[in-house]
Every structure is written in C-alpha cells, then in structure tokens.
XYZ file of C-alpha atoms in Angstrom:
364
model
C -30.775 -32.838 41.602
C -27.778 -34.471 39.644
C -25.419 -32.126 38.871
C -24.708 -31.561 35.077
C -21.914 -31.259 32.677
C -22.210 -29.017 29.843
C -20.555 -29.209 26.420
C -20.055 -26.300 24.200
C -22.566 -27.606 21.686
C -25.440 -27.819 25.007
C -24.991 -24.338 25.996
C -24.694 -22.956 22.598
C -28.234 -24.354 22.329
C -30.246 -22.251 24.822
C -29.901 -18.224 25.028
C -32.240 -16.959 27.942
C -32.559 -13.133 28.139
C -29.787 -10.540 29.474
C -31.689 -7.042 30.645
C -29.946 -3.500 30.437
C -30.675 -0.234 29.754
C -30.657 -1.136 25.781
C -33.011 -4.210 26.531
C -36.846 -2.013 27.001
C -36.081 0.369 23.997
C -34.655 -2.220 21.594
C -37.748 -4.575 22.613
C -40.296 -1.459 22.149
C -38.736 -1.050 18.174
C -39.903 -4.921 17.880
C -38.769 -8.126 16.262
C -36.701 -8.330 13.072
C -38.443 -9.187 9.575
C -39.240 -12.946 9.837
C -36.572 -13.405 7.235
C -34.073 -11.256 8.687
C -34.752 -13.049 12.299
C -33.557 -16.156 10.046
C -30.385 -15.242 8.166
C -28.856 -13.225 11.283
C -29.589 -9.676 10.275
C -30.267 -7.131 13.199
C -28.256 -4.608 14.252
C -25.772 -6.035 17.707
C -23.895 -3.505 19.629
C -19.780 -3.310 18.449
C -17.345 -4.870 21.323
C -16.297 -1.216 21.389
C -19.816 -0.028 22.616
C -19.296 -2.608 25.864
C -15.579 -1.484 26.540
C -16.885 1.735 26.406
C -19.172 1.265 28.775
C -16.665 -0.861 30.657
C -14.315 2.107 30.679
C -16.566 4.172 31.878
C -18.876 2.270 34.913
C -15.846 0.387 35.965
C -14.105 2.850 36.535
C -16.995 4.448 39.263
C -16.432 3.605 43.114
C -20.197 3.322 43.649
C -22.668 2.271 41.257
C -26.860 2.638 40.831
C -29.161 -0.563 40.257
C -28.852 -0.239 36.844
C -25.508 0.691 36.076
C -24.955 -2.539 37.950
C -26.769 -4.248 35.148
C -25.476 -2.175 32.184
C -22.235 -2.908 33.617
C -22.791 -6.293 34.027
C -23.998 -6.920 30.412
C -21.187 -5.658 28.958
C -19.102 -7.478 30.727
C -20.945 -10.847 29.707
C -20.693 -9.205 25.616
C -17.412 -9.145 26.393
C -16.831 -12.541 27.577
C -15.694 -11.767 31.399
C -18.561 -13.998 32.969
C -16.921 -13.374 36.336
C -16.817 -9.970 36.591
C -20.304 -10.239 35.182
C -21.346 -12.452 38.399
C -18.921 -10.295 40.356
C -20.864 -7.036 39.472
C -24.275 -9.361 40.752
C -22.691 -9.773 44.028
C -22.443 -5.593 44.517
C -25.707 -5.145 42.547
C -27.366 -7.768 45.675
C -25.637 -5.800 48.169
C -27.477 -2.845 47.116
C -30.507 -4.449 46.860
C -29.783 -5.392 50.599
C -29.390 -2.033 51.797
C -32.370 -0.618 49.645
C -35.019 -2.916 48.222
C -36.220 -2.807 44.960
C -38.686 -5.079 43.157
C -38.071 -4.232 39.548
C -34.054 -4.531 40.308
C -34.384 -7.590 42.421
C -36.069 -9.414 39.272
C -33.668 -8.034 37.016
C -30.874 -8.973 39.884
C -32.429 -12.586 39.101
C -32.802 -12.534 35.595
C -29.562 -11.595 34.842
C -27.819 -13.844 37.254
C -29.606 -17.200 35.629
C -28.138 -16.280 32.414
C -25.105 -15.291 32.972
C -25.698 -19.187 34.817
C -26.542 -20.530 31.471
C -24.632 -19.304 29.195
C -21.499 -21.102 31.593
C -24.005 -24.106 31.777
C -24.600 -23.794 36.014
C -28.128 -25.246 34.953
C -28.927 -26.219 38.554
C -28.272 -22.444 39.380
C -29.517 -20.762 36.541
C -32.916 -22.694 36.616
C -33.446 -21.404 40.328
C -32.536 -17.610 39.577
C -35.224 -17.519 36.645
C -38.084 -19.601 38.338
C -37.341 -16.914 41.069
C -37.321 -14.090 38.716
C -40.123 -15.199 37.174
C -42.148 -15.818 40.630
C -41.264 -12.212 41.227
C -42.349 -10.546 37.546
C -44.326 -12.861 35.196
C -44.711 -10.592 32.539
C -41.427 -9.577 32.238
C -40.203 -9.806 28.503
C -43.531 -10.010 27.463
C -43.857 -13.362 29.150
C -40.315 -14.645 27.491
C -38.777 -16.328 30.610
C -40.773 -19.150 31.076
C -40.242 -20.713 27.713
C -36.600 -19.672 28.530
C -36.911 -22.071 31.671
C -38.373 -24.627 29.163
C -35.638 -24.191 27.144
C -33.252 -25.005 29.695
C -35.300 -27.989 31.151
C -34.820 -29.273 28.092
C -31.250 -28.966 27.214
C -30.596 -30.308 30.809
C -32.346 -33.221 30.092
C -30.914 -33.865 26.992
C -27.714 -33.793 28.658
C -28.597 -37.320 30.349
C -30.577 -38.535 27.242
C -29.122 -37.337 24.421
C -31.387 -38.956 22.118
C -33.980 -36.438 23.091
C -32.359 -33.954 20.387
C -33.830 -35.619 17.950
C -37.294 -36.565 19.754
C -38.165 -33.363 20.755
C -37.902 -29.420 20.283
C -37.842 -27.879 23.287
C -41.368 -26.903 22.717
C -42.958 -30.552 22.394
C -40.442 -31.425 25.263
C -42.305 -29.090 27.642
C -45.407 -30.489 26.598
C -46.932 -28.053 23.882
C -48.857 -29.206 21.469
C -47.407 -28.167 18.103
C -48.661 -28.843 15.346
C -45.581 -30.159 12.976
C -42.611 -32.343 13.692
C -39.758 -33.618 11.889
C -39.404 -36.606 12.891
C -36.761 -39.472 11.381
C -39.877 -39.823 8.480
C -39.507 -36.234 7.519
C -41.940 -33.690 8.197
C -45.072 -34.634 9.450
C -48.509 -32.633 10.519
C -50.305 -33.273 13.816
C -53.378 -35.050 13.147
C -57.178 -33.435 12.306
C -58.234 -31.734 15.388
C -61.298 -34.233 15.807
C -59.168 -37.291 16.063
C -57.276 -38.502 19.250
C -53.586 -37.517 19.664
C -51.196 -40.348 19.162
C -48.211 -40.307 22.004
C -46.174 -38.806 19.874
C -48.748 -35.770 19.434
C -49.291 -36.505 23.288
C -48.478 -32.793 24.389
C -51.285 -31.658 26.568
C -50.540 -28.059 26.795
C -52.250 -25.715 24.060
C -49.581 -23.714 22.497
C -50.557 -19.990 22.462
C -48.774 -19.726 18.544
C -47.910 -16.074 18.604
C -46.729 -15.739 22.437
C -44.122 -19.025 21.534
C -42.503 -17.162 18.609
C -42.554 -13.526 20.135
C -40.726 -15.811 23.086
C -38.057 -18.057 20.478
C -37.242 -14.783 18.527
C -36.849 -12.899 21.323
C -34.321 -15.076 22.775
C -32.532 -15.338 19.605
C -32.539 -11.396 19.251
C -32.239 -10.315 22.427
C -30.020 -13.563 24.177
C -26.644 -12.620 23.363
C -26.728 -15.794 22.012
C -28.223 -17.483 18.773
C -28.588 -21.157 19.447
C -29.196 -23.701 17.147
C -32.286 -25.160 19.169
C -34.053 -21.893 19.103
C -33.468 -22.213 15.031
C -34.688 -25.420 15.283
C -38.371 -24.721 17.445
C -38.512 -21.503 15.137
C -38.738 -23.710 12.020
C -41.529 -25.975 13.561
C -43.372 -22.726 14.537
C -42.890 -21.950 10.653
C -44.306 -25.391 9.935
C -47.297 -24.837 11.934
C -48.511 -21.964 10.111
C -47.430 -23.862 6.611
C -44.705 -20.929 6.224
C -42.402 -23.687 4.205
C -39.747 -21.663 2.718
C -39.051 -19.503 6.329
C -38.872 -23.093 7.901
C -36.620 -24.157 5.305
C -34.243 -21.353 6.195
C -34.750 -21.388 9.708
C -33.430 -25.737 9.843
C -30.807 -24.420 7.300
C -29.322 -21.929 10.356
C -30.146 -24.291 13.194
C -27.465 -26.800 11.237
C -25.005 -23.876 10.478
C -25.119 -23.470 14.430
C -24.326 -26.883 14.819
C -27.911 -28.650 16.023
C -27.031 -32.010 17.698
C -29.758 -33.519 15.198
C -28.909 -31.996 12.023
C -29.130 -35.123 10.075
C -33.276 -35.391 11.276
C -32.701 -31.357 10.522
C -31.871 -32.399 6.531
C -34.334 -34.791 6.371
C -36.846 -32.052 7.195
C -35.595 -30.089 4.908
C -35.998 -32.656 1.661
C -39.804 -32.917 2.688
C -40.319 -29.635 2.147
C -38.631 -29.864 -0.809
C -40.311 -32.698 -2.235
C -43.611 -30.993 -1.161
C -42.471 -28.304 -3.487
C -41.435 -30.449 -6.106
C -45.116 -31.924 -6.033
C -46.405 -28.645 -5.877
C -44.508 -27.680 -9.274
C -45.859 -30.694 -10.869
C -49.628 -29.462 -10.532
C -49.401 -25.903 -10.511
C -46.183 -25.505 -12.940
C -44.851 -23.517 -11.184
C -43.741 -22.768 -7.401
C -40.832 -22.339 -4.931
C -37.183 -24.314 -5.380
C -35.012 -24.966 -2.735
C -32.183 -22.506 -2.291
C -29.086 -23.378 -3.571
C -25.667 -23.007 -1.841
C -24.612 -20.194 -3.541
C -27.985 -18.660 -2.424
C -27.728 -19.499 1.054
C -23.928 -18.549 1.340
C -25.071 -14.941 -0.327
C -27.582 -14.421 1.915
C -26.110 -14.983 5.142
C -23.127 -13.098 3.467
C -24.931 -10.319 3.356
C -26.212 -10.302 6.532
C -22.878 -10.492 7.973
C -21.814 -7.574 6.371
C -24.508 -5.620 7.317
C -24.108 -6.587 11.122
C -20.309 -5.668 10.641
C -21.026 -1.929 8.923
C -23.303 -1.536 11.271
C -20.414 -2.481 14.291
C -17.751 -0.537 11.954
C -20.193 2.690 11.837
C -20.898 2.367 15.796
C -16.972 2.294 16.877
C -16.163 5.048 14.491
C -18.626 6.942 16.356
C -17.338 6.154 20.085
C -13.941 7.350 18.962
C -15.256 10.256 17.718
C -16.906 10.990 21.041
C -20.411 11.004 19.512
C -23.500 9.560 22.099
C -24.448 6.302 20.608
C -27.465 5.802 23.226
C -30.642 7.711 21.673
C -33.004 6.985 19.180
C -31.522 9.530 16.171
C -28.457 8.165 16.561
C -29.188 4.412 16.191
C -31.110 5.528 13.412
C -28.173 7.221 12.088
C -26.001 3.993 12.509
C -29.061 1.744 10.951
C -28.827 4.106 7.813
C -25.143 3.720 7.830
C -24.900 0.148 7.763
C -27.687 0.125 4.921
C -25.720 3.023 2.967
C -22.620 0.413 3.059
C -23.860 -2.604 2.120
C -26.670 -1.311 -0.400
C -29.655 -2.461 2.094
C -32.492 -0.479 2.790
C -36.096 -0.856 4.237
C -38.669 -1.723 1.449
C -41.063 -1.142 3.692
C -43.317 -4.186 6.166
C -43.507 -7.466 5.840
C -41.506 -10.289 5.725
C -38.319 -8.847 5.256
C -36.645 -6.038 4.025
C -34.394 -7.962 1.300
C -37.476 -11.329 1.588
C -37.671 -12.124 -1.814
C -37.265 -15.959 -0.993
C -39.669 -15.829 1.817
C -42.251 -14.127 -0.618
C -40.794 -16.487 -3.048
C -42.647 -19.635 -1.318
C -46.270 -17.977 -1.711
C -46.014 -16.313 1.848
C -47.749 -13.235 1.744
C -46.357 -10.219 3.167
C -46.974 -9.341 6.645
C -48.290 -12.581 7.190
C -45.628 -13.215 10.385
C-alpha cells in the first residue's frame, strides 16, 4: 500500500478511540445533550489530572496491564506520542509473558490511535482491524466506523476532491439519507424509486449505532475533528433535526473542514428552508447570528475551563479526583462558576436553539 503523508488539517479530521481506566465509566454516564455534543461542552480531564498521573505511574519500575494504558493515555493528553508508543512496547511485553485478551485488544486499540492521531495510517489501520478482529463490540461497536473514518481520510489524501464528495459515511458506502452537495442540501430520493449513483451506497445505515459511533469519537477521541462535525450534521439531516445540523456544519468549519465552502452552502439551504417555512406558518426558526454563535461556544469554553480550574485545584489539594462523588462534585463546580446547571433531559441542558427549530425534547 502507498505510503501516505499527512497534513495537520487530515489528521485533525479523524479521532478514533483512546481506552483507560476513565474510558468504561465515562461511556456508562452516556453521551452529552445533542446540543452540548455540538458547541463543545463536556467535561475533559485538566493537563494537571495526566501529569498527575504521569507523576505518579512513571515513576513505578513495574507496571499492571492497565496502568500501562492509563499511563499511556496521559501521555498522548499530554502530547508525548512517543512515550505513549514507548509505554505500548512494555505493555506488549507483558502481554508476552502473560496473555490477556481484553488487554491485548486494548494493547491494539490504543496503539492505532496513538497511529492516527501522528497520521501512521498504514499502521494504525492494521492495529484497529486487529483490535477489532479480536473484540467487535468493543465501544459499543465504535471502531469500525473509526476504521471507516480513517479509510476515508487516507483516501482523501490522494484525491482530495473527495472532501467535498463524500462524508466519511457515504464514502464507506452507507446509505444516508441527506447530502450537501455543491446544490445545497439535498434528500435521498422516495424509498420506492431507484438510487441514483450519487445515492449509490449499498450498505443500510443502522441511524442510531452511526451517531452513538460519530459522538463517541468526538467525546471520547481526544480529538474533535471537523469531519466527525461534518457526518454528525448529515446524521442531523436525516432525521430533519435542521437547527442541530446547522450548528453541527457551523463547528465542522470552526475546526477547519477542507470543504467548508460546500459546508456554507449547506448551511443557507437550511436557512432558506426556514425562511420558506416563516412565510407559511409566520413564524419559525432564524439562523443564529454571530454574536449567538460566538456566545454559545463562549460559554462552553468556560464551562470546560471551570471545570479544568476546579479539577487542578483539587489535585493540589491532594483530594481523589477518580470516583463518581467527586466528578460530581467538579460537574457542580464548573456549573456553580459559569451559572450552568442541568434543566433536566433532552436536548440540552442550556438547548434553547435546538428546541428553538421545532425539535422536541428528547427526540436525539
């Protein structure tokens, strides 16, 4: 297989899974709020959580299976890819000496990301098609549209005109059932007619396993790529949730999306679908303006950051971060300082513009 050059912009587009001792519990407390997932707000461990733990496995002579990981993870957080891969190479000598099938997928998981993330797509691919061989319902099923993912940015790497031609999704042959294509946004055709090439995919796309899979990478990556933003829109599209879709092309452009002007142009249909909607009903959803969009992702950021504030306060005071009472502690925290707090389900916990577009509540 040709070997393949990355650029910054190709890796930032892909975020396959890391797995620690954080990675079961967080997944267990679920998904953000639809809108949240959007605009960036869930709670991501401080830099001084992963020294911490840095300081504290690195310093051991011998390690366990997972401390490998945990220490491994951090390190990745942190930015020291080698010593990530380094801590691999000890974690596979262990697995040498004393087999383990849940650590030897993990052993490949982790390996392919840390792979990806440096855009080794050659080596990455083969560690998760391995891991996944090994545990195929691991993350709930999330690696395979991971490999997807990367299948795709690969290609797209020799053809870059695939960025615009494809989400990831359609590129791995799904059928979905919107597209924004150079027209604007367009809807797959009635079920009884034939699919056109461009509809052409062949697979049937399983709706709620492909966004638990998207989000999940975007929450639980390390990374929050603009192509992830972009196949989370057209599984928005799909279900007619306009105004999350809106928001969802609007993040995938802040991240920098290779296609962002075919990204805009989705974004005026829904517009003008709103506009037409106004004109009948008199009344009806608006686009966000910039101010709006600025103030929400704002305060999102400042959430993240009381909630990384609160967290490093607590490691210097010595206090256990790790259980459940005392992330709750540090969620409350981070709401107390920015004036969020949980208004219960649905779409999100501050979703007035997803409600806003005539999506009911607890409808994601």
């Amino acid at each position: 297989m040709k070997s393949l050059l990355v650029t910054a912009v190709a890796v930032a587009s892909m975020a396959p899974c890391l797995w620690d001792s954080d990675t079961l519990d967080t997944e267990l407390r679920g998904l953000p709020e639809a809108f949240d997932l959007v605009v960036g707000k869930w709670h991501r461990h401080s830099e001084a959580y992963y020294r911490d733990r840095v300081e504290r496995l690195g310093a051991q002579a011998e390690l366990s299976l997972a401390e490998c990981d945990d220490l491994a993870v951090a390190y990745e957080h942190l930015g020291r890819r080698d010593d990530a891969v380094a801590v691999m190479a000890r974690k596979a000598d262990l697995l040498a000496a004393a087999p383990d099938a849940e650590h030897q997928y993990r052993y490949h998981a982790n390996l392919g990301t840390f792979y990806a993330h440096t855009g080794r797509f050659e080596q990455a691919l083969g560690e998760l098609r391995t891991a996944v061989a090994l545990n195929p319902d691991a993350h709930f099923g999330r690696e395979n549209f991971q490999i997807e993912l990367l299948e795709f940015v690969a290609s797209a790497k020799v053809d870059p005109q695939l960025w615009s031609r494809f989400s990831f999704l359609r590129h791995a042959g799904y059928r979905v059932r919107a597209h924004l294509g150079v027209d604007g946004l367009r809807y797959a055709p009635d079920a009884s007619r034939d699919w056109s090439a461009d509809w052409s995919g062949a697979r049937e796309l399983d709706w709620d396993k492909a966004y638990k899979a998207v989000a999940g990478m975007l929450r639980f990556g390390g990374r929050e790529g603009p192509e992830l933003y972009r196949s989370l829109a057209e599984l928005f599209l799909a279900k007619q949730h306009l105004n999350l879709a809106w928001w969802a092309l609007e993040r995938a452009i802040e991240r920098g999306h290779r296609a962002a002007d075919l990204l805009r142009a989705g974004q005026r249909s829904i517009e003008r679908h709103w506009t037409e909607a106004r004109k009948i009903q008199r009344t009806g959803p608006v686009a966000p303006t910039r101010a709006q969009v600025e103030d929400a992702r704002a305060r999102a950021d400042a959430w993240v950051a009381a909630f990384q504030q609160a967290e490093a306060a607590a490691i210097r005071r010595g206090d256990d971060v790790q259980g459940d009472l005392a992330l709750k502690a540090l969620l409350q925290a981070a709401d107390a300082a920015t004036g969020e707090g949980d208004e219960g389900p649905g779409v999100s916990s501050r979703g007035a513009w997803a409600l806003g577009a005539g999506l009911a509540a607890g409808a994601i």
